[in-house]
mmCIF file of C-alpha atoms in Angstrom:
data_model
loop_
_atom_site.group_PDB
_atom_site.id
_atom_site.type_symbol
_atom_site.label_atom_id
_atom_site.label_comp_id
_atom_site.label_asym_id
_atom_site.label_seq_id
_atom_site.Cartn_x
_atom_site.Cartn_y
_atom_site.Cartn_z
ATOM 1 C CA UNK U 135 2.834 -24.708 -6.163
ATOM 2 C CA UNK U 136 5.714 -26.136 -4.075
ATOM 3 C CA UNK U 137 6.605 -23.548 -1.205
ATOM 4 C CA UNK U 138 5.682 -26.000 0.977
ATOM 5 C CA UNK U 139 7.735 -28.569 0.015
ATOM 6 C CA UNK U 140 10.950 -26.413 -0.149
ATOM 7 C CA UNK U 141 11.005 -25.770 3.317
ATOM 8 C CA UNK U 142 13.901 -27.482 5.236
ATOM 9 C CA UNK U 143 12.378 -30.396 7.614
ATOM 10 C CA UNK U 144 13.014 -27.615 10.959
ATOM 11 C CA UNK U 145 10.547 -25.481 9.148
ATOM 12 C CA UNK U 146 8.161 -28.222 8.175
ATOM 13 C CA UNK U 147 7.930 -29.673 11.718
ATOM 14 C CA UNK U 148 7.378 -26.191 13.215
ATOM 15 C CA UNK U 149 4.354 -25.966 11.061
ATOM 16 C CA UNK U 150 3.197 -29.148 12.586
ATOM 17 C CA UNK U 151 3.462 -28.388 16.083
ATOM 18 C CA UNK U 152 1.935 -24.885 15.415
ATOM 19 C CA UNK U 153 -1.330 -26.755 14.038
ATOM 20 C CA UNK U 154 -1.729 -28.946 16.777
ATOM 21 C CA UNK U 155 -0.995 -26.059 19.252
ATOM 22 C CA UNK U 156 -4.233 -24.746 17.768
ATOM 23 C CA UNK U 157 -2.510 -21.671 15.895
ATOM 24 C CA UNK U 158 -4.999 -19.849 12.842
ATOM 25 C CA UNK U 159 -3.620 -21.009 9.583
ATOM 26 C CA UNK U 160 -2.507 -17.312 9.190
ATOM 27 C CA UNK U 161 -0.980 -16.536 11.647
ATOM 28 C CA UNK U 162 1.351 -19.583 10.645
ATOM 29 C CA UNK U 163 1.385 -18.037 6.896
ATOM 30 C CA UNK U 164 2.180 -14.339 8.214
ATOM 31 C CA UNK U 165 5.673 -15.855 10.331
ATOM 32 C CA UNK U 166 6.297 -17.729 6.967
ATOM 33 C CA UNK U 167 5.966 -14.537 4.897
ATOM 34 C CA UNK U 168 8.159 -12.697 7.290
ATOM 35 C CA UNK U 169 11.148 -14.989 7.446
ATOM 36 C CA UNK U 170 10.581 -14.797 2.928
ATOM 37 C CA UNK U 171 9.375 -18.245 2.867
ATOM 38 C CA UNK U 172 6.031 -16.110 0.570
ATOM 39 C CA UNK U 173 5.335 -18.911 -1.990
ATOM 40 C CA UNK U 174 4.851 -21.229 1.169
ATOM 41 C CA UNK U 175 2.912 -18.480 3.302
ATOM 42 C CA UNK U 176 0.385 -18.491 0.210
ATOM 43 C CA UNK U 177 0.266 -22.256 -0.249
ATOM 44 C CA UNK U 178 -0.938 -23.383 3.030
ATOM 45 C CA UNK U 179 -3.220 -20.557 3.230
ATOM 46 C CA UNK U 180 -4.637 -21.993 -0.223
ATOM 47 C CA UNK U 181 -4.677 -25.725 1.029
ATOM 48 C CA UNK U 182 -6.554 -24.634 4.150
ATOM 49 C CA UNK U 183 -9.199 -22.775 2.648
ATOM 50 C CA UNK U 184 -8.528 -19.517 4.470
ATOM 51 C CA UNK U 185 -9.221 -15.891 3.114
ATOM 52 C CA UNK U 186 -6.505 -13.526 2.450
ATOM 53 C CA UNK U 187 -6.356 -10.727 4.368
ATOM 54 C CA UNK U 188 -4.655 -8.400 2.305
ATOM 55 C CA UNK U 189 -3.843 -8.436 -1.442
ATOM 56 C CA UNK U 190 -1.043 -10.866 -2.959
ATOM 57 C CA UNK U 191 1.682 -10.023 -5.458
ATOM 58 C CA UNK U 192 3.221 -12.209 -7.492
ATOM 59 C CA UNK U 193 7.065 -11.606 -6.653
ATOM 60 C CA UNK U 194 8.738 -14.470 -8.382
ATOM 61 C CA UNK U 195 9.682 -12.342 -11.034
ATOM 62 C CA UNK U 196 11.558 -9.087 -11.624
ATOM 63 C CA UNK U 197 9.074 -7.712 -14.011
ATOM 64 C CA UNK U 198 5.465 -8.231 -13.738
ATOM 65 C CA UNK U 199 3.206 -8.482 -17.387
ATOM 66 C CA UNK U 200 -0.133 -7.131 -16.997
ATOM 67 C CA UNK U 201 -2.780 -6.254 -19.290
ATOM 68 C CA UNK U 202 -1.806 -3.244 -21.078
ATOM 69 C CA UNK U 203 1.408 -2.843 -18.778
ATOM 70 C CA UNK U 204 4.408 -4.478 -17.775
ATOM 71 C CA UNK U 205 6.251 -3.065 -14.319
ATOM 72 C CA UNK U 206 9.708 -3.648 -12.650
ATOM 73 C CA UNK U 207 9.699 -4.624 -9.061
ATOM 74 C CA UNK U 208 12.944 -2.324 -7.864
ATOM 75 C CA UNK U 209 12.945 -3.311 -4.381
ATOM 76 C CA UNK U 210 11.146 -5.661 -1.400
ATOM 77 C CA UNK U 211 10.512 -5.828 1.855
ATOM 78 C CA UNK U 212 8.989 -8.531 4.080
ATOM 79 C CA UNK U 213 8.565 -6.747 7.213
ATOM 80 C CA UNK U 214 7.092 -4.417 6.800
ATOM 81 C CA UNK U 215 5.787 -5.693 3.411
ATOM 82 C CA UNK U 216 7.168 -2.830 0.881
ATOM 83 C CA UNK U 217 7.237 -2.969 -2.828
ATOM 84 C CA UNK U 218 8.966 -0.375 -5.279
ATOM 85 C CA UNK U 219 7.722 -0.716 -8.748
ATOM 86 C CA UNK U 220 9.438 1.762 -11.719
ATOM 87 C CA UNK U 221 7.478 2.046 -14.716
ATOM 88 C CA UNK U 222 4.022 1.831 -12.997
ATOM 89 C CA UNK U 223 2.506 4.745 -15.293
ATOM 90 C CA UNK U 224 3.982 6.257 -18.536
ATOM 91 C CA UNK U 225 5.185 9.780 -18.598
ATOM 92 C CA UNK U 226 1.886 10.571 -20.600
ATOM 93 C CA UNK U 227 -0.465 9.041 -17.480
ATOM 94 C CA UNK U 228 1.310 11.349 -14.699
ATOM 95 C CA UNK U 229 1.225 14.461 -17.336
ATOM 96 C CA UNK U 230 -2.450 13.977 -17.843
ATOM 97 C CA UNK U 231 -3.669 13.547 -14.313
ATOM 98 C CA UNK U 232 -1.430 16.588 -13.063
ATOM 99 C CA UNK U 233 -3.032 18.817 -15.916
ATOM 100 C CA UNK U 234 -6.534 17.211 -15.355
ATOM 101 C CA UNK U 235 -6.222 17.919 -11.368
ATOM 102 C CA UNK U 236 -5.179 21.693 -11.757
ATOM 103 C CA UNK U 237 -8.040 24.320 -10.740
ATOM 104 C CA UNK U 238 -9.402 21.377 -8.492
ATOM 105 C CA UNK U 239 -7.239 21.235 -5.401
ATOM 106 C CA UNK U 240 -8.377 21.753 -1.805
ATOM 107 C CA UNK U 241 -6.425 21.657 1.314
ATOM 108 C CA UNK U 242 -5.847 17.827 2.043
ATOM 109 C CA UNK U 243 -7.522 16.749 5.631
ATOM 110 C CA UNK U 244 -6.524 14.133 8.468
ATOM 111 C CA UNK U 245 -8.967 11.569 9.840
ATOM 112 C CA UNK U 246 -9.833 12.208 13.549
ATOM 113 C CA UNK U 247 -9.904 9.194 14.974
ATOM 114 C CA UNK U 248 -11.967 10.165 17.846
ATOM 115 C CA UNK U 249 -15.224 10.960 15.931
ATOM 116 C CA UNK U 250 -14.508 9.381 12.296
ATOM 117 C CA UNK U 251 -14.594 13.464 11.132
ATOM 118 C CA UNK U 252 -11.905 14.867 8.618
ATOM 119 C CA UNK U 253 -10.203 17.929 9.910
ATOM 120 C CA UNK U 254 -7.244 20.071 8.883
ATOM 121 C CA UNK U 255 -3.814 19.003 10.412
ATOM 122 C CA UNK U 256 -0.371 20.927 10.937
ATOM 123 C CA UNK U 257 1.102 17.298 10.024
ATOM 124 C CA UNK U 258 -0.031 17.183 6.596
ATOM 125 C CA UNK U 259 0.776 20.110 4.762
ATOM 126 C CA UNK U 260 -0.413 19.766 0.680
ATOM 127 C CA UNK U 261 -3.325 19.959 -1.185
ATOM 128 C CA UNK U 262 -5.333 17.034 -2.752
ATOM 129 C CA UNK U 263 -8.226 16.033 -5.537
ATOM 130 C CA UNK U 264 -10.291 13.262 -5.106
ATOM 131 C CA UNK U 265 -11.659 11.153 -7.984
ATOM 132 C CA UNK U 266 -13.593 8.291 -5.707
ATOM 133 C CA UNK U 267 -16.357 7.167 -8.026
ATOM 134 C CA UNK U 268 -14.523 9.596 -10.970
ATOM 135 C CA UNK U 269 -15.913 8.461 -14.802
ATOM 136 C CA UNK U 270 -12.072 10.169 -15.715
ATOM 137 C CA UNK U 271 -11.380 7.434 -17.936
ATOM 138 C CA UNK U 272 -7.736 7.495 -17.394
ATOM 139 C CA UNK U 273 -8.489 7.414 -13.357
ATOM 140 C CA UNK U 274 -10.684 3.938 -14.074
ATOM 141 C CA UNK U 275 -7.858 2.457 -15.894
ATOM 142 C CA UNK U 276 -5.049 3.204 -13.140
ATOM 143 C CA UNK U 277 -7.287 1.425 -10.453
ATOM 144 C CA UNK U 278 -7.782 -1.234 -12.474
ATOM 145 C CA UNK U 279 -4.210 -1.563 -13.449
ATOM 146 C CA UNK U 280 -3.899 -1.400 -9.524
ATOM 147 C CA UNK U 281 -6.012 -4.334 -8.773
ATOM 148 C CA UNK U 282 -4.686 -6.605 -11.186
ATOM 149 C CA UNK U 283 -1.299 -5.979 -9.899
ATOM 150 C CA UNK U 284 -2.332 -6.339 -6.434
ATOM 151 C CA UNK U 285 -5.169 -9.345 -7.233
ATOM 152 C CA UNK U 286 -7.760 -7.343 -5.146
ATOM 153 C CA UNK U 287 -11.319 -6.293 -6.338
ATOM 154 C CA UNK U 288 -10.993 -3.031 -7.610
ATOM 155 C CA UNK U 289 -13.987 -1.761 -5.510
ATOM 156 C CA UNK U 290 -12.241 -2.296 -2.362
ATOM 157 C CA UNK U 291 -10.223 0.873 -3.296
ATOM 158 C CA UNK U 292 -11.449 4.089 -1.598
ATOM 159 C CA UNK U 293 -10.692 5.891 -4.892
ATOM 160 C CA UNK U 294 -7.649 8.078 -6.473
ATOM 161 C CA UNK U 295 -6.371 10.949 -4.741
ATOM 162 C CA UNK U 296 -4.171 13.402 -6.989
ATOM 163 C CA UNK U 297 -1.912 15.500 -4.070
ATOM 164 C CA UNK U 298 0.083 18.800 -4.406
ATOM 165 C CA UNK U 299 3.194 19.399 -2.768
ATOM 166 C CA UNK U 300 4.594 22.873 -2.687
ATOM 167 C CA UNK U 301 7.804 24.413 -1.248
ATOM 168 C CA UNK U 302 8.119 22.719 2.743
ATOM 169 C CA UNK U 303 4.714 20.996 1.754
ATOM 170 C CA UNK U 304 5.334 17.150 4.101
ATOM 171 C CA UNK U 305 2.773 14.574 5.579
ATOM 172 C CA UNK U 306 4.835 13.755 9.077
ATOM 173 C CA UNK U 307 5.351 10.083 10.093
ATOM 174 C CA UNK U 308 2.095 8.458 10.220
ATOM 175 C CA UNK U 309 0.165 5.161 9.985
ATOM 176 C CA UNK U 310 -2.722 4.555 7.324
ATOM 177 C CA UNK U 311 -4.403 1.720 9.090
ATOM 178 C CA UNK U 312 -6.792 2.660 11.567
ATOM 179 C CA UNK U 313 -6.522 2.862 15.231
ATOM 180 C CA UNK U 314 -9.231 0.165 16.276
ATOM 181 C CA UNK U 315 -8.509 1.179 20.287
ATOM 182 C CA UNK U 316 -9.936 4.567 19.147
ATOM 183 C CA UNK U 317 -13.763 5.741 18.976
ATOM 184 C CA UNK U 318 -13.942 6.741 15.521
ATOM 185 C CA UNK U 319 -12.532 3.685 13.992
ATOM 186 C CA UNK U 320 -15.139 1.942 14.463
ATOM 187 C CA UNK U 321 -17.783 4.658 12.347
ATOM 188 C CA UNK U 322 -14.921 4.588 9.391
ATOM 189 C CA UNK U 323 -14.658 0.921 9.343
ATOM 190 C CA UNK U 324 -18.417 0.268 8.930
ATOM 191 C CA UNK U 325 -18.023 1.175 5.214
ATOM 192 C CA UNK U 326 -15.175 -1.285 3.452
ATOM 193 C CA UNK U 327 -13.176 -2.056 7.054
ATOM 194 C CA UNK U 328 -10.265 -1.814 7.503
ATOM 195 C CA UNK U 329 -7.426 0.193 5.250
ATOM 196 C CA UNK U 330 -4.765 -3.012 4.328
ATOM 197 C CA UNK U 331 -2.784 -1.780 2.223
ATOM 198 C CA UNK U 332 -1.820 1.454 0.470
ATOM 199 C CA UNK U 333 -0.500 2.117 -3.306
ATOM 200 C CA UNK U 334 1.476 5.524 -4.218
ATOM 201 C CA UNK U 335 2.251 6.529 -7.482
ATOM 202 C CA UNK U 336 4.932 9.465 -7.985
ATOM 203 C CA UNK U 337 3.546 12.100 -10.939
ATOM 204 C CA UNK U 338 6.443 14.045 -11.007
ATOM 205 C CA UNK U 339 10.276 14.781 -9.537
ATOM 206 C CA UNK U 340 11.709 17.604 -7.516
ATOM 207 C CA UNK U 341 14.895 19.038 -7.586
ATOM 208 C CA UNK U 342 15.294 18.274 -3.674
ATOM 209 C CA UNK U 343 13.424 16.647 -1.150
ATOM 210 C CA UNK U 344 10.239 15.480 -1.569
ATOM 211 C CA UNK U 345 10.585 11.687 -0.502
ATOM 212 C CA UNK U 346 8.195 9.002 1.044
ATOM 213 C CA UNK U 347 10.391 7.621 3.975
ATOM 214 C CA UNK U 348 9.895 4.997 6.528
ATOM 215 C CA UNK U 349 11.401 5.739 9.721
ATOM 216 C CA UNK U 350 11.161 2.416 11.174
ATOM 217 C CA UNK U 351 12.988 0.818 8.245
ATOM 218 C CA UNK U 352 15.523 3.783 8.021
ATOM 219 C CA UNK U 353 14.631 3.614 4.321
ATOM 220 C CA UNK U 354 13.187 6.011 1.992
ATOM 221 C CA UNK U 355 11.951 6.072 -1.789
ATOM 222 C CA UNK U 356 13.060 8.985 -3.981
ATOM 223 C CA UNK U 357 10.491 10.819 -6.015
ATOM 224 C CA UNK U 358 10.779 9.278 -9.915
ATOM 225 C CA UNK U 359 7.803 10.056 -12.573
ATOM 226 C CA UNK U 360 6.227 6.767 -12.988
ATOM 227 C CA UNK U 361 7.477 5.264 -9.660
ATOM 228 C CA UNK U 362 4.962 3.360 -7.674
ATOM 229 C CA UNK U 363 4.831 2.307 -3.592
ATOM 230 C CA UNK U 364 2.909 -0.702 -2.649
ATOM 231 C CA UNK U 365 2.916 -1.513 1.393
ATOM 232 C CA UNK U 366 0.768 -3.753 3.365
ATOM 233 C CA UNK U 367 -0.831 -1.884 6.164
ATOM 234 C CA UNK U 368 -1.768 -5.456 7.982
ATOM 235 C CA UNK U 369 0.259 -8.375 8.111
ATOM 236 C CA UNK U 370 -1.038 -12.317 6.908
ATOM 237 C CA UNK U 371 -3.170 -12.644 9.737
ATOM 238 C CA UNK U 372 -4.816 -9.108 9.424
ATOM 239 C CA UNK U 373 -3.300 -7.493 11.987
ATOM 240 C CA UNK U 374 -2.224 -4.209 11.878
ATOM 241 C CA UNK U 375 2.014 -3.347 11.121
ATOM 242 C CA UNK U 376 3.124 -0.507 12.935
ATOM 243 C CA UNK U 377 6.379 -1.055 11.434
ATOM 244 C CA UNK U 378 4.570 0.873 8.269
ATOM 245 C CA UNK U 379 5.034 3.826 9.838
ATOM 246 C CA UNK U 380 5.591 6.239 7.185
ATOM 247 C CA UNK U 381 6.296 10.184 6.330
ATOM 248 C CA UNK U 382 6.008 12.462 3.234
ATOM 249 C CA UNK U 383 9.286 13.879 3.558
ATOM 250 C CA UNK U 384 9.644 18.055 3.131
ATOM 251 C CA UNK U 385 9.730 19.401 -0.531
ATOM 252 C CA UNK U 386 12.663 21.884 -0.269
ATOM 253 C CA UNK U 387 12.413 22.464 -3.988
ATOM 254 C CA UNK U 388 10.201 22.280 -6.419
ATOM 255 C CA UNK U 389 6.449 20.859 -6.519
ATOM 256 C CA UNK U 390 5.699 17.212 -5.816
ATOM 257 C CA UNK U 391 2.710 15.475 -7.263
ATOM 258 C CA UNK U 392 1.514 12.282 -5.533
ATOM 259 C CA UNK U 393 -1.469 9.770 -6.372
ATOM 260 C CA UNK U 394 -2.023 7.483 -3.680
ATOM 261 C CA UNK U 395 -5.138 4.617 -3.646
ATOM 262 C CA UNK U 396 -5.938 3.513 -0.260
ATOM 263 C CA UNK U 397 -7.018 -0.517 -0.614
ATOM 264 C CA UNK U 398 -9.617 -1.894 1.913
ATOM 265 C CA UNK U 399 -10.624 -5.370 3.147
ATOM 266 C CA UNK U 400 -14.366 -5.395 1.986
ATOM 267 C CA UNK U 401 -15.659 -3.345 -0.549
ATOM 268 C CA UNK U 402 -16.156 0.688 -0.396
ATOM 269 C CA UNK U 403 -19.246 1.841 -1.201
#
């Protein structure tokens, strides 16, 4: 690697004096990634000996190969770190797992971050299937398609979660990391820590409405069968990005079906 090396001398002598000031290797990395200097970021983390905090992608090229895949990156973000991907399943992979989640769906549930519970919300209006610890073969290799593209353990995800969107169905702006000032944080976190990152897949399109906006960034990704959504819910140095803030936008017609694969730091039992 050479990030390092193609920083301009300002940048290298910053690092410098942030070292001797005592500053955590990444919290140096996470100001690198920021500013787009990402090959760097990842370098001195790697020369230090320091743990990522949240997965890595590989965005030196426009299309990534992977083992029974290949995906195009469509769009990036550094702050908040956002990732579209097109291509991310076939047409055949989001027919299957709509017609395999049919008859299953319950009404989707909020965490309450006071007491860990889930509960039914006015904010988050669909209907969802869960297929944590699923045999579904096609399910298994999605998340493992998932991890190699994000180079993160595949049993650090909490498992795939099929969602149904109907007619005004919407999940209002919202953050997926968890609220560590709050009581029931601390309950959800004992099992796989904290949530880092989160990966949506769109199943299907809609004739209007329907996208996954973030409000913060003024930006928002149209539904698109096959379309995936990578963001980082912490930054470098593991903290939290409430610049992720993010919304399910109203379906005004049609239906709307979602996978999404929350990604934790530690492994989810």
């Amino acid at each position: 690697m050479n990030g390092l090396k193609s920083l301009n001398e300002e940048w290298k002598k910053w690092i410098k004096v942030c070292i001797l000031k005592g500053v955590s290797t990444n919290q140096i990395a996470s100001e690198l990634f920021q500013r787009g200097w990402t090959d760097a970021a990842y370098e001195l983390i790697e020369k230090k000996g320091e743990k990522l905090k949240r997965p890595r992608i590989d965005l030196n090229k426009n299309r990534i190969a992977l083992n029974n895949k290949e995906v195009s990156i469509t769009y990036t973000c550094h702050k908040p770190h956002v990732i579209v991907f097109d291509d991310f399943l076939s047409f055949e992979e989001c027919s299957a797992l709509i017609e395999d989640s049919q008859n299953k769906f319950k009404v989707s549930k909020v965490i309450n971050d006071d007491d860990g519970s889930r509960v039914l919300s006015t904010n988050r209006t669909s209907q969802s299937v869960s297929y944590s610890k699923s045999p579904n073969r096609l399910v298994k290799t999605i998340e493992a398609r998932i991890a190699e593209l994000l180079n993160w353990p595949a049993n650090h995800g909490e498992g795939l979660l099929v969602l149904r969107y109907e007619d005004g169905g919407e999940y209002k702006p919202h953050y997926d990391y968890f609220n560590t000032i709050k009581k029931g944080s601390d309950k959800i976190m004992q099992n796989g820590g904290q949530r880092v990152g989160t990966f949506l897949m769109f199943l299907s399109e809609v004739e209007c409405g329907g996208a996954t906006r973030f409000p913060k960034l003024n930006f928002e990704v149209r539904p698109k069968v096959g379309r995936a959504i990578y963001f980082s819910n912490v930054d470098l140095a593991g903290n939290v990005d409430n610049m992720t803030l993010h919304a399910g936008m109203p379906v005004i017609k049609g239906v709307k079906y979602l996978a999404t694969l929350w990604i934790r730091e530690e492994p989810y039992l």
